[in-house]
């Protein structure tokens, strides 16, 4: 995989984690 693919993958995982956290802990956001 190239650097750009890794960057996109990491950003996707971070965004997904943020969305899950927002759903589980809405009072923090």
PDB file of C-alpha atoms in Angstrom, residues 1-11:
ATOM      1  CA  UNK A   1       0.000   0.000   0.000  1.00  0.00           C
ATOM      2  CA  UNK A   2       1.139   3.535  -0.691  1.00  0.00           C
ATOM      3  CA  UNK A   3       1.376   6.352   1.833  1.00  0.00           C
ATOM      4  CA  UNK A   4      -1.818   7.971   0.571  1.00  0.00           C
ATOM      5  CA  UNK A   5      -3.782   4.744   1.013  1.00  0.00           C
ATOM      6  CA  UNK A   6      -2.516   4.380   4.586  1.00  0.00           C
ATOM      7  CA  UNK A   7      -3.424   7.989   5.362  1.00  0.00           C
ATOM      8  CA  UNK A   8      -6.945   7.487   4.030  1.00  0.00           C
ATOM      9  CA  UNK A   9      -7.324   4.270   6.009  1.00  0.00           C
ATOM     10  CA  UNK A  10      -6.168   5.895   9.254  1.00  0.00           C
ATOM     11  CA  UNK A  11      -8.463   8.893   8.737  1.00  0.00           C
TER      12      UNK A  11
END
